[in-house]
Coordinates of C-alpha atoms and ligand atoms in Angstrom, one line a residue:
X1 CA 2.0 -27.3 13.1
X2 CA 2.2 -27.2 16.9
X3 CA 2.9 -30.9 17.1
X4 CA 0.3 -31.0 19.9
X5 CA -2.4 -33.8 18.9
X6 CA -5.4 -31.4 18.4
X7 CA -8.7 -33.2 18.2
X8 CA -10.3 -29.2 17.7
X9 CA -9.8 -27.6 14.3
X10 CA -6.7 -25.7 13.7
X11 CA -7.1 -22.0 13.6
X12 CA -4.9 -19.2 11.9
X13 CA -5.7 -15.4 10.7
X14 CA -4.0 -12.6 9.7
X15 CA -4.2 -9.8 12.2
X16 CA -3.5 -6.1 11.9
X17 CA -5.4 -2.3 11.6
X18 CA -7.0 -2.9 9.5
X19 CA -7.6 -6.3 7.5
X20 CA -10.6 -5.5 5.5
X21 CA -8.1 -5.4 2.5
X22 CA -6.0 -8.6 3.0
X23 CA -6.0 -11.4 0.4
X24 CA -4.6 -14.0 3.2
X25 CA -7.8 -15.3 4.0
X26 CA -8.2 -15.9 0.0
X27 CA -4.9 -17.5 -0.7
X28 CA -5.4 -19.6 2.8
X29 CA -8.5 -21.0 2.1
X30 CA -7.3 -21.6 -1.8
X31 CA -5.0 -24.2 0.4
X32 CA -7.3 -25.4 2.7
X33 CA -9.8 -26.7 0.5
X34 CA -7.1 -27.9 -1.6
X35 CA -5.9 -30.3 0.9
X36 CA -9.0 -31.0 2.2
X37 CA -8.1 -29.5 5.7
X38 CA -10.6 -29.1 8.3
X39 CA -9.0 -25.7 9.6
X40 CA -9.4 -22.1 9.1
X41 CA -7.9 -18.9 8.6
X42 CA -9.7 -15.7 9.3
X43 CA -9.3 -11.8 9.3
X44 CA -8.6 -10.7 13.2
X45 CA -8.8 -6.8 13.6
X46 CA -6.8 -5.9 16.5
X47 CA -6.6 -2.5 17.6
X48 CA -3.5 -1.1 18.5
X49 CA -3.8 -0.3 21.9
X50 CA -4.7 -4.4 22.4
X51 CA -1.7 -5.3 19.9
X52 CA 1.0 -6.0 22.4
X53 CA -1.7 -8.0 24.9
X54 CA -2.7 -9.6 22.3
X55 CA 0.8 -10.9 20.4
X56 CA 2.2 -11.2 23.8
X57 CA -0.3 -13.9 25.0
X58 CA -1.6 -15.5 21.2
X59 CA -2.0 -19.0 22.8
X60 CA -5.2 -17.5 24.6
X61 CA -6.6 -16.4 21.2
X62 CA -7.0 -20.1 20.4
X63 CA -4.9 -19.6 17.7
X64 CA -2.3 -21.9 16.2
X65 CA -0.3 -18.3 14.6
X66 CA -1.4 -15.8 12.2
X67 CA 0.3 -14.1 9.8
X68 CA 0.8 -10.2 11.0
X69 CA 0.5 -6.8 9.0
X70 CA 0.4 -3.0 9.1
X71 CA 1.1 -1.4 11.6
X72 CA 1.9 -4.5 14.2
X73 CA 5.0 -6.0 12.3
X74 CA 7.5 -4.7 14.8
X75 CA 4.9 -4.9 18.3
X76 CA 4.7 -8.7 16.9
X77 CA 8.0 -9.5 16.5
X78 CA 9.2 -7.6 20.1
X79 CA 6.4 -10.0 21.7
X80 CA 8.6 -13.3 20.5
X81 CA 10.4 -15.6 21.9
X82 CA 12.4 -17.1 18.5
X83 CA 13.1 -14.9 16.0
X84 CA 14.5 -15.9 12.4
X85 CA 16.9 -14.6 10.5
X86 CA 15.2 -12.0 8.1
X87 CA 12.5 -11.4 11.4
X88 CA 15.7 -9.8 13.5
X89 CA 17.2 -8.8 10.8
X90 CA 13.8 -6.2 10.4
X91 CA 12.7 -6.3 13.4
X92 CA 9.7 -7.2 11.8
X93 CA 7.3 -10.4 11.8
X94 CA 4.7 -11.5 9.4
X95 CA 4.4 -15.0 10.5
X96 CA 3.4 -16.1 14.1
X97 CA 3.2 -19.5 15.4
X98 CA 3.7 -21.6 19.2
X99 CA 6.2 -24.2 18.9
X100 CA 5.4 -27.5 20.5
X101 CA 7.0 -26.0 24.2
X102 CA 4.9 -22.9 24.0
X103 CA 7.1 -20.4 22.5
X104 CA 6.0 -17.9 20.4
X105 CA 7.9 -18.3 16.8
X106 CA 8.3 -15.2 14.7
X107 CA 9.2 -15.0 10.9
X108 CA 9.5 -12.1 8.5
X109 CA 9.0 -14.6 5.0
X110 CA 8.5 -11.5 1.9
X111 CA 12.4 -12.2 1.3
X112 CA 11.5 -16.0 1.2
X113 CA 8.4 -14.8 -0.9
X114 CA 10.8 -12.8 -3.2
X115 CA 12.8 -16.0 -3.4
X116 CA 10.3 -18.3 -4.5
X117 CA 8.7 -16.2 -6.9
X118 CA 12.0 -15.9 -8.9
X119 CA 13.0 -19.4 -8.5
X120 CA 9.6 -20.3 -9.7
X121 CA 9.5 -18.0 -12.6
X122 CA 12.7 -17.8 -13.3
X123 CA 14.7 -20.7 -12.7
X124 CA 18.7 -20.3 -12.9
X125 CA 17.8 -16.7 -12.6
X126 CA 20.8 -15.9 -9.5
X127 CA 23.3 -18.4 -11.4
X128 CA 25.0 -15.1 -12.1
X129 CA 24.7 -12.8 -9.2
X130 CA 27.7 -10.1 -9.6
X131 CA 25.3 -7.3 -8.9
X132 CA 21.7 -6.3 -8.0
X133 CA 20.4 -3.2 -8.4
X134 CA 17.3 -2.3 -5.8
X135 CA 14.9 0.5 -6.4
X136 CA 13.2 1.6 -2.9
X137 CA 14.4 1.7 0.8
X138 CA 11.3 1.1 2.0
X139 CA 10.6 -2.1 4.1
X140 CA 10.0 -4.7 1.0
X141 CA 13.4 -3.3 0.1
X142 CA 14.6 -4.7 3.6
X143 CA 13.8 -8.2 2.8
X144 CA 14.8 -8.2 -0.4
X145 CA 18.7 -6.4 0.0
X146 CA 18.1 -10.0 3.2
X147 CA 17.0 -12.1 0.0
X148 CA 19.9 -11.1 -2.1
X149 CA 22.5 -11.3 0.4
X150 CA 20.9 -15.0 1.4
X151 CA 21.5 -15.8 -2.3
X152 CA 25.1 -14.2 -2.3
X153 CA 24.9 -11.8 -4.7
X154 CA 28.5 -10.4 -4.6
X155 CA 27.3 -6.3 -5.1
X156 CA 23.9 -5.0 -4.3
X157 CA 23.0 -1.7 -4.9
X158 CA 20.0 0.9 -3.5
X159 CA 18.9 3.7 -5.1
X160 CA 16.4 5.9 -3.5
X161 CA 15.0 9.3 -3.2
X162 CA 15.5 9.7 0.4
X163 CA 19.3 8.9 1.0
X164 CA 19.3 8.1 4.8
X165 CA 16.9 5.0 4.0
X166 CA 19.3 3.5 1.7
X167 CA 22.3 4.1 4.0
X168 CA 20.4 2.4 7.0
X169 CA 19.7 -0.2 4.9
X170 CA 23.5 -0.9 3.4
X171 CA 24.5 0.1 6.9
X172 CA 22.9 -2.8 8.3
X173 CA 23.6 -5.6 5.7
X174 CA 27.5 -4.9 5.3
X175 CA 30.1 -4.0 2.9
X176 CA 28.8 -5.7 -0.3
X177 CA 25.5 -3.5 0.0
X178 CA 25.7 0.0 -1.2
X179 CA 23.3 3.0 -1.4
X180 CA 23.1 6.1 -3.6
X181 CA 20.9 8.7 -5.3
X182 CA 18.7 7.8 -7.9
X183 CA 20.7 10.0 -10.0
X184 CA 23.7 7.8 -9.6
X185 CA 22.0 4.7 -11.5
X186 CA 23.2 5.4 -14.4
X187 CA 26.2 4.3 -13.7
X188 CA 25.5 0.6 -12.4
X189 CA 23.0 -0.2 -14.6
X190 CA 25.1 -1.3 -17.4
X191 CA 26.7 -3.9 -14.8
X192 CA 23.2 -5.3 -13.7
X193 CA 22.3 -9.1 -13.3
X194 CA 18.9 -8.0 -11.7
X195 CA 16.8 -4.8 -11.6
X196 CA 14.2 -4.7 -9.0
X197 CA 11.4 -2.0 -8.2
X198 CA 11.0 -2.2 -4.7
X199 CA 8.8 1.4 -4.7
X200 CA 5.5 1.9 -4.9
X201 CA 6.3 3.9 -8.4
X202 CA 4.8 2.4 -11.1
X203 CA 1.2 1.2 -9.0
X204 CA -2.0 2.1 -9.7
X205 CA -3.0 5.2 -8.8
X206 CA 0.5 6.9 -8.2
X207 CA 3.1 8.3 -10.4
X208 CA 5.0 6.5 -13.2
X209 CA 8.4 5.3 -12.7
X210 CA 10.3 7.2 -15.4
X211 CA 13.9 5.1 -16.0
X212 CA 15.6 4.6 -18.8
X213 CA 16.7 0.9 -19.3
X214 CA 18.9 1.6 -22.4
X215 CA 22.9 0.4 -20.6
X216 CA 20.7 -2.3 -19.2
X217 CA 22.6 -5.8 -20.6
X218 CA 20.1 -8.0 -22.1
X219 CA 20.7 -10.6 -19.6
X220 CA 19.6 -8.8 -16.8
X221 CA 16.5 -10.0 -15.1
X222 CA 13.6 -7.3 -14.3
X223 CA 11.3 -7.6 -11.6
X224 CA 8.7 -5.8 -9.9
X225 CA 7.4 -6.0 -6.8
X226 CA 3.9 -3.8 -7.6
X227 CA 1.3 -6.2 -8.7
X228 CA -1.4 -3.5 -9.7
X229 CA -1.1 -3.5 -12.2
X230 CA 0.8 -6.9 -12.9
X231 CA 2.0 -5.4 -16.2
X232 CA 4.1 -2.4 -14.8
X233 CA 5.2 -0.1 -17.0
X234 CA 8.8 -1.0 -16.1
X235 CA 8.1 -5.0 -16.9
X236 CA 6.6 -3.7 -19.9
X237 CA 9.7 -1.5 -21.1
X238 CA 11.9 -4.7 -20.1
X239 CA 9.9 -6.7 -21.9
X240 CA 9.9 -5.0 -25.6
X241 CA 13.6 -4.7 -24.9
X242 CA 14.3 -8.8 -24.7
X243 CA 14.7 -8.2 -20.5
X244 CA 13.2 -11.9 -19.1
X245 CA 10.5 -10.4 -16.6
X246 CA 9.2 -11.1 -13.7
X247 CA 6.1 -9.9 -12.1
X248 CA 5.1 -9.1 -8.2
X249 CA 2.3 -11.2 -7.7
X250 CA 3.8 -14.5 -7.5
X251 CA 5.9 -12.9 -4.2
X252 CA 2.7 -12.1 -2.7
X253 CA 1.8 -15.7 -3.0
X254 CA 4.9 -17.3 -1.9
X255 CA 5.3 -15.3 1.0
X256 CA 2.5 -17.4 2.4
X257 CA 3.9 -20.6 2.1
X258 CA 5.9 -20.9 5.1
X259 CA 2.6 -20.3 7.8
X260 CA 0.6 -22.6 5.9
X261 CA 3.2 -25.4 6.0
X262 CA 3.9 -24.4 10.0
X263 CA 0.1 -24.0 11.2
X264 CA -1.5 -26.7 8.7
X265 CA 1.6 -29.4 8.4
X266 CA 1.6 -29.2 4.4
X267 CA 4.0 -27.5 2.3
X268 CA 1.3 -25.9 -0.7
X269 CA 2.2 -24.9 -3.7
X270 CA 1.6 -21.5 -5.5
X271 CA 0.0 -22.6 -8.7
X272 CA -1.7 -21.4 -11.7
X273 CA -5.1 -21.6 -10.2
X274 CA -4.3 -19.6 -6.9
X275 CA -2.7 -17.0 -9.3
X276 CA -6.1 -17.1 -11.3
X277 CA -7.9 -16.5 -8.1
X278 CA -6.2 -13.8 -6.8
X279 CA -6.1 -12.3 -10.3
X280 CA -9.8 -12.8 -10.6
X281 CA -10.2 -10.5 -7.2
X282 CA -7.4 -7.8 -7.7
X283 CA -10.2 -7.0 -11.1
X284 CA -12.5 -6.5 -9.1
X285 CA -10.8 -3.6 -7.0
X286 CA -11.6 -0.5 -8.5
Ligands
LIG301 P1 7.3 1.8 1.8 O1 8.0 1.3 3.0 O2 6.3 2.9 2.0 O3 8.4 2.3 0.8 C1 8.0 3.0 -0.4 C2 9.2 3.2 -1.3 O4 8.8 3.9 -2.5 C3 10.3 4.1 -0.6 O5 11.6 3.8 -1.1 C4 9.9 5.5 -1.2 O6 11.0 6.4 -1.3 C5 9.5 5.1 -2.6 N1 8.7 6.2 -3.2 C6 7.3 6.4 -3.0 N2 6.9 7.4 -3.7 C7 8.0 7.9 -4.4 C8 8.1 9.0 -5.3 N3 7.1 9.8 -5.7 N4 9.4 9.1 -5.9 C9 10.4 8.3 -5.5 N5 10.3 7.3 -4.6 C10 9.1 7.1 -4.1 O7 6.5 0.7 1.1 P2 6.8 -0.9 1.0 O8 6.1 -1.6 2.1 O9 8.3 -1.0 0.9 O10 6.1 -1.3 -0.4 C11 6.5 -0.7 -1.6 C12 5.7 -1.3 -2.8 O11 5.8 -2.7 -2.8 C13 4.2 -1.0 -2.6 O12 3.7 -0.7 -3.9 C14 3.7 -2.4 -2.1 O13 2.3 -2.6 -2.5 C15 4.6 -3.3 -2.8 N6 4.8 -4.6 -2.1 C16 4.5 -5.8 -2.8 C17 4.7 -7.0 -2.1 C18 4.5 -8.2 -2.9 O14 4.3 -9.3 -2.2 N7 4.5 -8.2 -4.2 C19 5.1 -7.0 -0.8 C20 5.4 -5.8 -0.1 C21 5.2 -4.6 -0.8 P3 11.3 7.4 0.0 O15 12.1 6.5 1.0 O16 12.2 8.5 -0.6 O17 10.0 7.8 0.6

């Protein structure tokens, strides 16, 4: 919360171009009615030639924050005044909010989302963390090569098709994060504590990720960040193979924690129900 004493409801959103398709507003109000929170939380369009106006003055929305997505990540965290960790670490904010002086606060939280969902659904899941091994470059694989290294993980390694993304990645986290080829796999995946898909491989509607699992140890946790469907082909594969698996969903969710708790003043929790929910609506999407 703001800390100021406001006697008018508390407002949050989730801005961006567009926001037609977010599920915010539906995990949001999940929380609100929950707590029985007088606030709200709605879907704010804002164009991009107004995006930098608008970030760069939010306390004249009558906003309390918003949570931020494509394309205005990087126009909303350049607008801040505080930054956190995984925020300037992307350069990239997802959640917005004024601190009680006026400052605009700015937080990138899918690596905190990641976190949760493991710890959640996985608990003891980094008490061996010797080595990660990330599919993608893209910007989910951002916060999660900032997740891993939050955790410690002692070797974490990219794979991707285009090689430069990887290398800016490893080149911006430091010596224990490495990238390669996907053809190079083969060779760390016998050493794997965790496999992740960070691509969009594997999603509805676009191509299969082909991999084979077989030097995978048995240990290994797999996880995968596509949630449509929630049984990816790669969970599945793990899965018959006696990998513990984690699906992408539960990231989605968690990644909302943190704005909630700021704008509203109450930590939620990601339960069964909300997952039900949001299930119940990614169905209905063709
Ligand atoms: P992005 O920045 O566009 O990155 C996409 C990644 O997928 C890149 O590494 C790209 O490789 C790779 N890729 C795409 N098509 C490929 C192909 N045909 N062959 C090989 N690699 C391919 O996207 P993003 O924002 O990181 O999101 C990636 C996925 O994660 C999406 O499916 C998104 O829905 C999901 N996601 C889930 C959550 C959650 O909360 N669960 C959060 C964020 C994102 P190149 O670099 O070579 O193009």
């Amino acid at each position: 919360m703001t800390g100021k004493m406001k006697a008018e409801k508390i407002r949050a959103g989730v801005t961006g171009w567009p926001v037609a398709q977010s599920r915010s507003p539906l995990v949001h109000g999940y929380w609100l009615k929950k707590h029985g929170i007088d606030g709200s939380y709605e879907k704010i369009p804002v164009s991009p030639e107004e995006a930098e106006a608008f970030y760069g003055n939010l306390a004249s929305s009558g906003l309390t924050g918003c949570n931020v997505t494509i394309p205005h990540k990087e126009t909303a965290a350049a607008a801040c005044d505080v930054l956190d960790d995984a925020a300037q670490k992307m350069g990239a904010a997802n959640t917005l909010w004024l601190d009680e002086t006026g400052r605009l606060c700015g937080a990138n939280t899918d690596g905190l989302g990641f976190l949760g969902n493991l710890d959640q659904m996985a608990p003891g899941w980094d008490d061996k963390r010797d080595c990660a091994i990330v599919l993608g470059a893209g910007g989910a694989a951002r916060a999660i090569v900032w997740a891993l290294c939050s955790r410690k993980f002692t070797e974490v390694h990219i794979f991707n098709r285009t090689a430069e993304k990887a290398s800016r990645i490893a080149d911006q986290f430091g010596s224990t994060v490495h990238a390669h080829l996907w053809d190079k796999l083969g060779t760390f995946l016998g050493k794997a504590d965790l496999l992740v898909n960070t691509t969009s491989l594997g999603m509805a509607g676009k191509a299969r990720l082909e991999i084979d699992l077989g030097d995978l140890p048995k240990e290994a946790l797999v996880t995968d960040i596509v949630y449509v469907p929630l049984m990816t082909d790669l969970l599945k594969q793990a899965a018959e193979r006696g990998n513990r698996t984690v699906d992408g969903l539960g990231m989605l969710l968690h990644q909302a924690v943190p704005g909630f708790e700021k704008w509203f003043g109450v930590r939620p929790q990601v339960d069964d129900d909300l997952r039900r929910l949001v299930l119940q609506d990614l169905e209905q999407v063709p």
